[in-house]
Coordinates of C-alpha atoms and ligand atoms in Angstrom, one line a residue:
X147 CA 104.6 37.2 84.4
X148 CA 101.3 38.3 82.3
X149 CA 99.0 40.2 84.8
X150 CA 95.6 38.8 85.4
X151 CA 92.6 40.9 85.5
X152 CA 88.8 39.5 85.7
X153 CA 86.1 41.4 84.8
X154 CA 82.2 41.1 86.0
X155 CA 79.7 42.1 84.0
X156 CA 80.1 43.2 80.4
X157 CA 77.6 46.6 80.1
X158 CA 79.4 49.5 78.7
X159 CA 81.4 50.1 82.3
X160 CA 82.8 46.3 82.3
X161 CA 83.8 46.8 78.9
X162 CA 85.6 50.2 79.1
X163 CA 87.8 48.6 82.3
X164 CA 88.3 45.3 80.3
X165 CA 89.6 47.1 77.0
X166 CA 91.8 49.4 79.1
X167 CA 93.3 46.6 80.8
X168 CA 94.3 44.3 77.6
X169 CA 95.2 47.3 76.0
X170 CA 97.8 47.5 78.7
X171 CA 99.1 43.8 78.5
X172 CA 96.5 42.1 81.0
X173 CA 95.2 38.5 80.4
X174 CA 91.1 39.8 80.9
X175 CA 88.7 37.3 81.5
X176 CA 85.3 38.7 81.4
X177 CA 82.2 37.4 83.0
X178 CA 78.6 38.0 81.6
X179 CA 76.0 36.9 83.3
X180 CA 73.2 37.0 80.3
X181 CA 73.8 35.7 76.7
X182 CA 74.5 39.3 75.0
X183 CA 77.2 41.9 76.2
X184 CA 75.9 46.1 76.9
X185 CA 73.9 45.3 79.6
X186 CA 71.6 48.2 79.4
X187 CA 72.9 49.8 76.2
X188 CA 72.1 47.0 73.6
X189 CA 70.5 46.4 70.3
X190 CA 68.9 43.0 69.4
X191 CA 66.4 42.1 66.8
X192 CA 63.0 42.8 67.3
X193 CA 60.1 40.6 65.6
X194 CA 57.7 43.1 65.9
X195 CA 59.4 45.8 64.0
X196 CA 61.3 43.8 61.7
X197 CA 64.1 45.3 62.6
X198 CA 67.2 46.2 65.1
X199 CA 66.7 48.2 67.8
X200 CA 68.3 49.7 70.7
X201 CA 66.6 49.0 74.2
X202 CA 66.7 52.8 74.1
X203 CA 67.5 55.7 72.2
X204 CA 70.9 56.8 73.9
X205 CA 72.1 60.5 73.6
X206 CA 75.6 61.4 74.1
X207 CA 76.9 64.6 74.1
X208 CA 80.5 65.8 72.4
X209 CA 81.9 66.9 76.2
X210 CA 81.4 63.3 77.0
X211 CA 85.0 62.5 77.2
X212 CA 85.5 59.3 79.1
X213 CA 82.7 57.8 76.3
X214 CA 84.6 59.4 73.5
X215 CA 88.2 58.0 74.3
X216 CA 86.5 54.4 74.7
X217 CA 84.5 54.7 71.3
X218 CA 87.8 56.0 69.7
X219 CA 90.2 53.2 71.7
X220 CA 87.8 50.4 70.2
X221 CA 88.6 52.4 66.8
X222 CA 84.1 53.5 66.4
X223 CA 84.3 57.4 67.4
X224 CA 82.9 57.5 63.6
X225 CA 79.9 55.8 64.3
X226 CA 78.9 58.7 66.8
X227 CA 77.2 60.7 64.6
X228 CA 75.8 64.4 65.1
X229 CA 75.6 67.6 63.4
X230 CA 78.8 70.1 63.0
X231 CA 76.6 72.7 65.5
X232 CA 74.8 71.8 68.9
X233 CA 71.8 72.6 67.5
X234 CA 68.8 71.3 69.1
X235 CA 65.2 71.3 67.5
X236 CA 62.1 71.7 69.6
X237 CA 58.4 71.5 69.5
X238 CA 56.0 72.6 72.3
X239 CA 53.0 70.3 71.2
X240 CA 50.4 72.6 73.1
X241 CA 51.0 75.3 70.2
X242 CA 53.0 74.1 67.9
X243 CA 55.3 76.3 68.2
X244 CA 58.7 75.1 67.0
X245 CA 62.4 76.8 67.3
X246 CA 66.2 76.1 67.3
X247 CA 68.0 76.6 70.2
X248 CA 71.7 76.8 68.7
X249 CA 74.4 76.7 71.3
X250 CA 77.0 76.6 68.2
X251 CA 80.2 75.0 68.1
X252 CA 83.0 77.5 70.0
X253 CA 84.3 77.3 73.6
X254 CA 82.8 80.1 74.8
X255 CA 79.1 80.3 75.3
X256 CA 78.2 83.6 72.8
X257 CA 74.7 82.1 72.1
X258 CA 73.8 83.6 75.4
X259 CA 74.2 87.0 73.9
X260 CA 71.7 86.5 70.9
X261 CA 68.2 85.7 71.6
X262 CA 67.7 84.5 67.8
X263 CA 69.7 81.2 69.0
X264 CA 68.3 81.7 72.9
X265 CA 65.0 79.7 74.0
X266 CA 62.2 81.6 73.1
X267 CA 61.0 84.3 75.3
X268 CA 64.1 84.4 77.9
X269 CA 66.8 86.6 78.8
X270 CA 70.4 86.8 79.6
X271 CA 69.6 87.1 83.3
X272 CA 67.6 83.7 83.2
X273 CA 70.5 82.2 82.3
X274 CA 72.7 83.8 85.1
X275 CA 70.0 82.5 87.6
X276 CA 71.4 79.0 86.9
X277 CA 74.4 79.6 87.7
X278 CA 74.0 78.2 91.9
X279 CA 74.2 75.2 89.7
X280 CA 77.5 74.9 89.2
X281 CA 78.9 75.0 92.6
X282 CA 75.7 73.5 93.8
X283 CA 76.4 70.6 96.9
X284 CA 75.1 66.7 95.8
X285 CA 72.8 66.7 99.0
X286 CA 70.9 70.4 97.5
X287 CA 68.2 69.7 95.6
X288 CA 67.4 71.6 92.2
X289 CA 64.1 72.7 93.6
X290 CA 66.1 74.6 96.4
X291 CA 68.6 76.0 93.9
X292 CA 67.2 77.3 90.7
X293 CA 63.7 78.8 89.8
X294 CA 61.8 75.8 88.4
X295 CA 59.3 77.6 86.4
X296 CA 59.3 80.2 83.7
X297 CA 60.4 79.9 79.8
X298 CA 64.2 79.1 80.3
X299 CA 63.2 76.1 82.2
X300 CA 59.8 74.8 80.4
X301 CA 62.3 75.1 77.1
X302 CA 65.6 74.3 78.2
X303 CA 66.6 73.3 81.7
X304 CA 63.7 70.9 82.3
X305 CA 64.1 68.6 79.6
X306 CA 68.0 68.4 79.8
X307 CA 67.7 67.6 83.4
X308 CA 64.8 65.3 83.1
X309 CA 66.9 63.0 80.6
X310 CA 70.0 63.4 82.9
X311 CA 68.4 62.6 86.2
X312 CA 65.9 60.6 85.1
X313 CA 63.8 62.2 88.2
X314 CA 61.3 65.2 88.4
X315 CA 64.1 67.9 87.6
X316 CA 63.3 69.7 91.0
X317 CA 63.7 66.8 93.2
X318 CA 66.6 65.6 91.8
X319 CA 70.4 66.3 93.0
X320 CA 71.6 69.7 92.5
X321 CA 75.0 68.7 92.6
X322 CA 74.4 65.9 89.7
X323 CA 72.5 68.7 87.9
X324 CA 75.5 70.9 88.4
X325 CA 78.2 68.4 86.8
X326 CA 76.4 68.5 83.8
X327 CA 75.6 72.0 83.4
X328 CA 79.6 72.0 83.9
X329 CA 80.8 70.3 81.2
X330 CA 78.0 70.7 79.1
X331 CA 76.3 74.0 79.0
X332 CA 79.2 76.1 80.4
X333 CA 82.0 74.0 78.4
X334 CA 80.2 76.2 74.9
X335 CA 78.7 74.6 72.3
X336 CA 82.1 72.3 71.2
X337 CA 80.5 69.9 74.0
X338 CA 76.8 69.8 73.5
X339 CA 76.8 68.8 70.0
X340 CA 74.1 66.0 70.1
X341 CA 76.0 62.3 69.2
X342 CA 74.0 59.3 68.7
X343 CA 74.9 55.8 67.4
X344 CA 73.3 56.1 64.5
X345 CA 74.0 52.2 63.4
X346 CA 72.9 50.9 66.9
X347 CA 73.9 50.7 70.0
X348 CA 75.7 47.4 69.9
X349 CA 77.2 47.8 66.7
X350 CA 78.9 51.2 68.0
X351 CA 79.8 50.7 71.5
X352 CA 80.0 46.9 71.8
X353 CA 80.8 44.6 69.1
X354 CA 83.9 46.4 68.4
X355 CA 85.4 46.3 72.0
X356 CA 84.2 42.7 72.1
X357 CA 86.2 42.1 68.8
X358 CA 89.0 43.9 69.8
X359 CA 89.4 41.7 73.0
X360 CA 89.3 38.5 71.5
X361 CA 92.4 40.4 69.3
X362 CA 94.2 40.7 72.6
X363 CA 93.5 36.9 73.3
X364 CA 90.9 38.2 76.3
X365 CA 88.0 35.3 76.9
X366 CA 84.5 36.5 77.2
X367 CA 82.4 34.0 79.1
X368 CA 78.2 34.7 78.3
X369 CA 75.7 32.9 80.7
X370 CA 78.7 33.3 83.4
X371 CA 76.6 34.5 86.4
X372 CA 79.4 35.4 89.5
X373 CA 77.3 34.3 92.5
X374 CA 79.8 34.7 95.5
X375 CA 83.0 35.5 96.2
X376 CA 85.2 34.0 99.2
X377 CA 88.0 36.4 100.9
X378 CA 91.2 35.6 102.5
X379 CA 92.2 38.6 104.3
X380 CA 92.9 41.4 102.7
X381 CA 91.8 39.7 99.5
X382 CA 89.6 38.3 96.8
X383 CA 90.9 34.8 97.3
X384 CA 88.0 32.4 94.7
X385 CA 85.0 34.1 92.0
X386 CA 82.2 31.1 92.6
X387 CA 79.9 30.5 89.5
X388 CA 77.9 28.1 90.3
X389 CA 79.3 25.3 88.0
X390 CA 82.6 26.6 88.4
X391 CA 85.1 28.4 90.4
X392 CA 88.2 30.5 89.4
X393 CA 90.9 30.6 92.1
X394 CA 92.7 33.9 92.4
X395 CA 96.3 35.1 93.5
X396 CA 96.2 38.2 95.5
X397 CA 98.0 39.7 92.6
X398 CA 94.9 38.5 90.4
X399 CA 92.8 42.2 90.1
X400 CA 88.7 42.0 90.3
X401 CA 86.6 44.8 88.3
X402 CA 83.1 43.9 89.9
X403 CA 80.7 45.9 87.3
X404 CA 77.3 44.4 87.7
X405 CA 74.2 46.6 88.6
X406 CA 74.0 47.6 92.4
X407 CA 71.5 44.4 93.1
X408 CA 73.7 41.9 91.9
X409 CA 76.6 43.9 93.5
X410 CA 75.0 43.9 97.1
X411 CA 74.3 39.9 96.9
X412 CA 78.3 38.9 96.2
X413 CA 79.5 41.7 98.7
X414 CA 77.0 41.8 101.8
X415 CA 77.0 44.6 103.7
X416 CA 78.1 46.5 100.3
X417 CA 76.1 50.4 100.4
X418 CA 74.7 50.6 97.0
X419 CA 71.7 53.0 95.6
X420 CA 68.2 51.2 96.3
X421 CA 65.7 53.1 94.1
X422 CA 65.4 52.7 90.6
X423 CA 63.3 55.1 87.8
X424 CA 62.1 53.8 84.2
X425 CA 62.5 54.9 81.0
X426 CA 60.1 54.0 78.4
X427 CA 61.6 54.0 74.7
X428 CA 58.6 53.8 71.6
X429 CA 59.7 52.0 68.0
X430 CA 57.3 52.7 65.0
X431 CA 58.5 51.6 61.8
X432 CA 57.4 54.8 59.9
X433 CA 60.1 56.2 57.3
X434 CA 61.1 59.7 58.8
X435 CA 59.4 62.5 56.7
X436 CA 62.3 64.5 54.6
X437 CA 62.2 67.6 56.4
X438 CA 62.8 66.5 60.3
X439 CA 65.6 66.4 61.9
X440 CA 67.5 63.9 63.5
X441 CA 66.2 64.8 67.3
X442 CA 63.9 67.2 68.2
X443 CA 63.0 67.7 71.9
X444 CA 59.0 67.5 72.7
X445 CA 57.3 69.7 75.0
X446 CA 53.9 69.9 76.6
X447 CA 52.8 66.0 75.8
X448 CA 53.8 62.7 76.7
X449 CA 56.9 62.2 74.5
X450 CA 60.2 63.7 75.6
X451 CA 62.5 63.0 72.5
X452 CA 61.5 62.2 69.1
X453 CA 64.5 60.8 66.9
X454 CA 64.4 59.7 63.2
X455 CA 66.2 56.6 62.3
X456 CA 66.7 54.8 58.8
X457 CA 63.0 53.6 58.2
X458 CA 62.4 54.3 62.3
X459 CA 60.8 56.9 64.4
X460 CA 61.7 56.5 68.0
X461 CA 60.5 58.1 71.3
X462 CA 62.0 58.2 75.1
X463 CA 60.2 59.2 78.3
X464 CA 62.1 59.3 81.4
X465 CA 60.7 59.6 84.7
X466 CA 58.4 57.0 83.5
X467 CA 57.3 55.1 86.5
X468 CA 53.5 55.9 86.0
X469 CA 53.5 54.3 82.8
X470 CA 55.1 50.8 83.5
X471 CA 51.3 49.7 83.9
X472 CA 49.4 51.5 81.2
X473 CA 48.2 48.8 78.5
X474 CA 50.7 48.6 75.6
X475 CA 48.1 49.5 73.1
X476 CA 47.0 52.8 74.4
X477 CA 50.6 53.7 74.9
X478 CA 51.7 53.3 71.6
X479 CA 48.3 54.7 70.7
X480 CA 49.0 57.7 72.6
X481 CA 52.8 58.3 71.6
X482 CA 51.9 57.9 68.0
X483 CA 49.4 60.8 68.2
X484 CA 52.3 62.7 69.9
X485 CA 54.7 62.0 67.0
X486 CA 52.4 62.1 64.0
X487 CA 52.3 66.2 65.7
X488 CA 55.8 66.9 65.9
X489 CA 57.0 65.6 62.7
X490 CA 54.1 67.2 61.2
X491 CA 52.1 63.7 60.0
X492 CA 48.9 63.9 58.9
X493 CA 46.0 63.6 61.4
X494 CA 44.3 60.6 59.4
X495 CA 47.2 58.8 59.7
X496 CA 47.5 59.6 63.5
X497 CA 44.3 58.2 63.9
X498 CA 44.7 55.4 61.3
X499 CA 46.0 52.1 62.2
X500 CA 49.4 51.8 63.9
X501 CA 52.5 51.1 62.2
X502 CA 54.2 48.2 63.2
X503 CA 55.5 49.2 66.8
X504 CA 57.7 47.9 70.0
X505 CA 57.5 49.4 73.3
X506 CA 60.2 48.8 75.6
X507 CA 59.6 49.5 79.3
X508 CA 63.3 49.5 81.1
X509 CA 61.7 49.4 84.7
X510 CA 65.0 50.1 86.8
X511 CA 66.7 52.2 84.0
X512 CA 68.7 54.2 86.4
X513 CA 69.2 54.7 89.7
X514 CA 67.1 57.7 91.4
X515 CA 69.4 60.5 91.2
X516 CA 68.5 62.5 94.5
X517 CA 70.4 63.6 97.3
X518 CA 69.3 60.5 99.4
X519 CA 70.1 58.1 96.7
X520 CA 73.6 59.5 95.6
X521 CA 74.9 59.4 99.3
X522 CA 74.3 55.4 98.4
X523 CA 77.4 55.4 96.0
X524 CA 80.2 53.6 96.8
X525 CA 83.7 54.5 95.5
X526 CA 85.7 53.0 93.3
X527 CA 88.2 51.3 96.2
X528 CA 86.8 48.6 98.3
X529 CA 87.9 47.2 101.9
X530 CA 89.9 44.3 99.6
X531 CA 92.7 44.9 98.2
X532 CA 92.3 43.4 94.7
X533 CA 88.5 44.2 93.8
X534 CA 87.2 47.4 92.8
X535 CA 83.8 48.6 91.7
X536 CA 82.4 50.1 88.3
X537 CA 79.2 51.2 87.1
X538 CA 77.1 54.5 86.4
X539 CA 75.8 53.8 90.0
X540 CA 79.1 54.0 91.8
X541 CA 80.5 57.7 92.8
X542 CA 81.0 58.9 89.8
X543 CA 80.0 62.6 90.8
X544 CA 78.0 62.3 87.1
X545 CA 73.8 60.6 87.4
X546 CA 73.6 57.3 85.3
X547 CA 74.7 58.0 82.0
X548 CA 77.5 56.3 79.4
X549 CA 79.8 58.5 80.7
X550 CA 79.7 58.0 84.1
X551 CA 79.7 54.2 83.0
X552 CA 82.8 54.6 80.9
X553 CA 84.5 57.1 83.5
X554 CA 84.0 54.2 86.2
X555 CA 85.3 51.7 84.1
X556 CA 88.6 53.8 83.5
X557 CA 88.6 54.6 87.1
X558 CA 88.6 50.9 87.9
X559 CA 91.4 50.3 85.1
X560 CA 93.5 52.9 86.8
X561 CA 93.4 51.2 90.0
X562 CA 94.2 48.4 89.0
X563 CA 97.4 49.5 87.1
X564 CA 98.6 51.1 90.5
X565 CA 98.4 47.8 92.0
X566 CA 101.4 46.4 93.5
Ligands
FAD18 C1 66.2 52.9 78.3 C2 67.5 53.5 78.7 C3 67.9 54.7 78.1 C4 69.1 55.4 78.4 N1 69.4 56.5 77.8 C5 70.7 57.0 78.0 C6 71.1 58.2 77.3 O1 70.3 58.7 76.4 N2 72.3 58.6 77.5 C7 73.2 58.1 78.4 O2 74.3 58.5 78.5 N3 72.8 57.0 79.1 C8 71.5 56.5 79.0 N4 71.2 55.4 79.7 C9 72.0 54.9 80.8 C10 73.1 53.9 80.3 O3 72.5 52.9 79.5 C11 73.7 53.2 81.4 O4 74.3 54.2 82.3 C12 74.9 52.3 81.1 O5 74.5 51.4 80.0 C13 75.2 51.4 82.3 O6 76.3 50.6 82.1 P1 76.9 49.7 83.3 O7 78.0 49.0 82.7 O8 77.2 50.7 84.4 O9 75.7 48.8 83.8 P2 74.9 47.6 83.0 O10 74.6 48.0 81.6 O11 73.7 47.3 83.9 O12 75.9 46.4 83.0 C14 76.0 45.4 84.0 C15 76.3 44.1 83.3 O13 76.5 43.1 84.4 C16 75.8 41.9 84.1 N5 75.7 41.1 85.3 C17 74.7 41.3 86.3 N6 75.0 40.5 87.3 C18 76.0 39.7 87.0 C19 76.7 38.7 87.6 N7 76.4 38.3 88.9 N8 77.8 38.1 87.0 C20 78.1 38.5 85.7 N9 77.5 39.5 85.1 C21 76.5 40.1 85.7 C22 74.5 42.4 83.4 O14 73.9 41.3 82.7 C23 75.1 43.5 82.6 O15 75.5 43.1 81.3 C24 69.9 54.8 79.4 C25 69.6 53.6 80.0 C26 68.4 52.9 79.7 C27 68.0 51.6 80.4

């Protein structure tokens, strides 16, 4: 008999669990509560711009495994692009002072040893004092663990651990910090090289494991909200959806991949992180002048990350709580002057009128990745026999990223598999 296997939620965790599963020979049924799969990794047209956008510029890095074996399993690794180096381009906008920091493409990290391809201004030993990092407990904070001040960490450690944590580096998890620094930093320059989906979000990371679903006869039910879920003993026993209900056999497996909100109201009494951080992502339709590069990292303003798209230049700020209520038009006034400096455009067009722009204020991004809030996680395995969680919020030993999405998801799979 077919195995059965429901999935909740269809971000990038549901999706990763759901194309494991049919790849294995499962009926999957998946259950979306909105209109449009990716959850918080989407594209969708935007009026404003004219054109297709992401909700927010999404970095992935080569060492990203779990995200790399999904992409390549739904047959789009290709349309992760990056350069054949992890080269990173940066601009402190206090000085304009620009440089490369090029952590190269080998397994060992040599860059270390030559302060051409180093952050300006630092030494080998700066480096070593990171190293508490890696062994570094989840309830430590950074603050406690590493010197947060001096060049290596205005040019390197700060901004990596600002986009990862999405929290003030130093109050932020030192054991999350550490699992990055692992398999990014330390794993050599093979598994920093920068990867973005170039052609969108959706079109890279969605559509296809959507498509290749429906291949494997899968349904994919939008506007299908779970609201509760009724138990008979050590089981999942109905999924209730308002209109409808589908009624499970305990050998009927359950991949509940919904944001921790929507997780606590079907399962009560279910520990789940409770504090959120934005991210605030900036679209100007500008083409990119022919010199910049892809990505460039921004220090000493308001931008964080400046990328250039196909007739697009696009900004993220993390940490972004204290801008959620700052008028849209002296945002985009205020990133604009930000970018017109780091990709070297001209001051009267800084100050001319805007090009047509989007701001997109994701207000619970990601979870709050401090000590306090990653105690919250839950694992994987639940009290019930036949459910089991996913999402970049569960214990993923990673902070909120693709890959700790994707890693969940296959997590979940795997579970499931082992079921008897
Ligand atoms: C602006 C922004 C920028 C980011 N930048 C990066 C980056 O650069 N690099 C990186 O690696 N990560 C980044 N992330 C994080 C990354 O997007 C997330 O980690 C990932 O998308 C989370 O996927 P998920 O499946 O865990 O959750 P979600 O995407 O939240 O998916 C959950 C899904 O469940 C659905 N749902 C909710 N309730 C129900 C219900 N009751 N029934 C059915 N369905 C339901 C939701 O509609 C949603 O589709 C960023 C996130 C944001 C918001």
């Amino acid at each position: 008999m077919t195995k059965k296997a429901h999935i909740i939620g269809a971000g990038i965790s549901g999706l990763s669990a759901a194309v494991r599963l049919a790849n294995e020979g499962y009926e999957v049924h998946v259950h979306e509560a909105t209109q449009q799969a990716g959850g918080r990794c989407r594209s969708y047209y935007d009026a404003a711009t004219d054109l297709v956008i992401d909700n927010g510029n999404h970095l992935m890095l080569s060492g990203n495994n779990h995200a790399r074996s999904y992409a390549r399993s739904i047959g789009s690794e290709d349309g992760l692009v990056g350069p054949e180096r992890a080269q990173f381009h940066f601009v402190d906008l206090r000085d304009d002072r620009r440089w490369l920091l090029d952590l190269g493409n080998g397994r060992i990290p040599t860059w270390l040893f030559d302060d051409k391809r180093r952050v300006p201004d630092t030494k080998v030993g700066d480096y070593l004092a990171l190293a508490p990092l890696i062994w570094s407990s989840t309830s430590s904070l950074v603050g406690d663990t590493i010197p947060c001040k001096g060049a290596l960490y205005n040019g390197l450690v700060q901004p990596l651990l600002l986009a990862a944590l999405n929290v003030d580096p130093p109050k932020g998890s030192a054991g999350l910090a550490g699992a990055i620094v692992r398999e990014t930093l330390l794993a050599g320059g093979q598994a920093c090289r920068p990867l973005i989906a170039r052609d969108g979000l959706s079109a890279v990371l969605v559509d296809p494991a959507i498509k290749l679903l429906h291949e494997k006869g899968a349904t994919v039910n939008f506007g299908h909200e779970l609201r509760q879920v009724l138990m008979a003993g050590e089981n999942i026993s109905t999924l209730e959806f308002g209109d409808d209900a589908v009624t499970l056999s305990p050998s009927d497996a359950v991949v509940l991949a919904v944001p921790p909100r929507a997780a606590s109201s079907i399962l009560l009494g279910l520990k789940t992180p409770t504090k959120f951080r934005a991210i605030v992502n900036a679209h100007f339709r500008y083409d990119p002048p022919d010199n910049m590069p892809p990505m460039m990292g921004v220090i000493g303003g308001l931008v964080e990350w400046l990328f250039a798209f196909d007739r697009r230049l696009s900004v993220t700020i993390s940490d972004a709580d204290r801008l959620v209520d700052v008028p849209r038009e002296q945002l985009a006034r205020d990133i604009w002057r930000d970018i017109c400096k780091a990709a070297v455009i001209g001051n009267d067009v800084a100050e001319g009128p805007l090009p047509r722009w989007q701001i997109v204020r994701e207000r619970r991004a990601t979870f709050e990745a401090t000590p306090e809030q990653n105690a919250m996680r839950p694992k994987t395995v639940t009290e019930w026999k036949n459910l089991f969680l996913a999402g970049d919020w569960t214990d993923t030993g990673l902070p909120a990223t693709i890959e700790g999405s994707v890693r969940s998801g296959d997590w979940a799979a795997d579970h499931v598999l082992k079921m008897q």
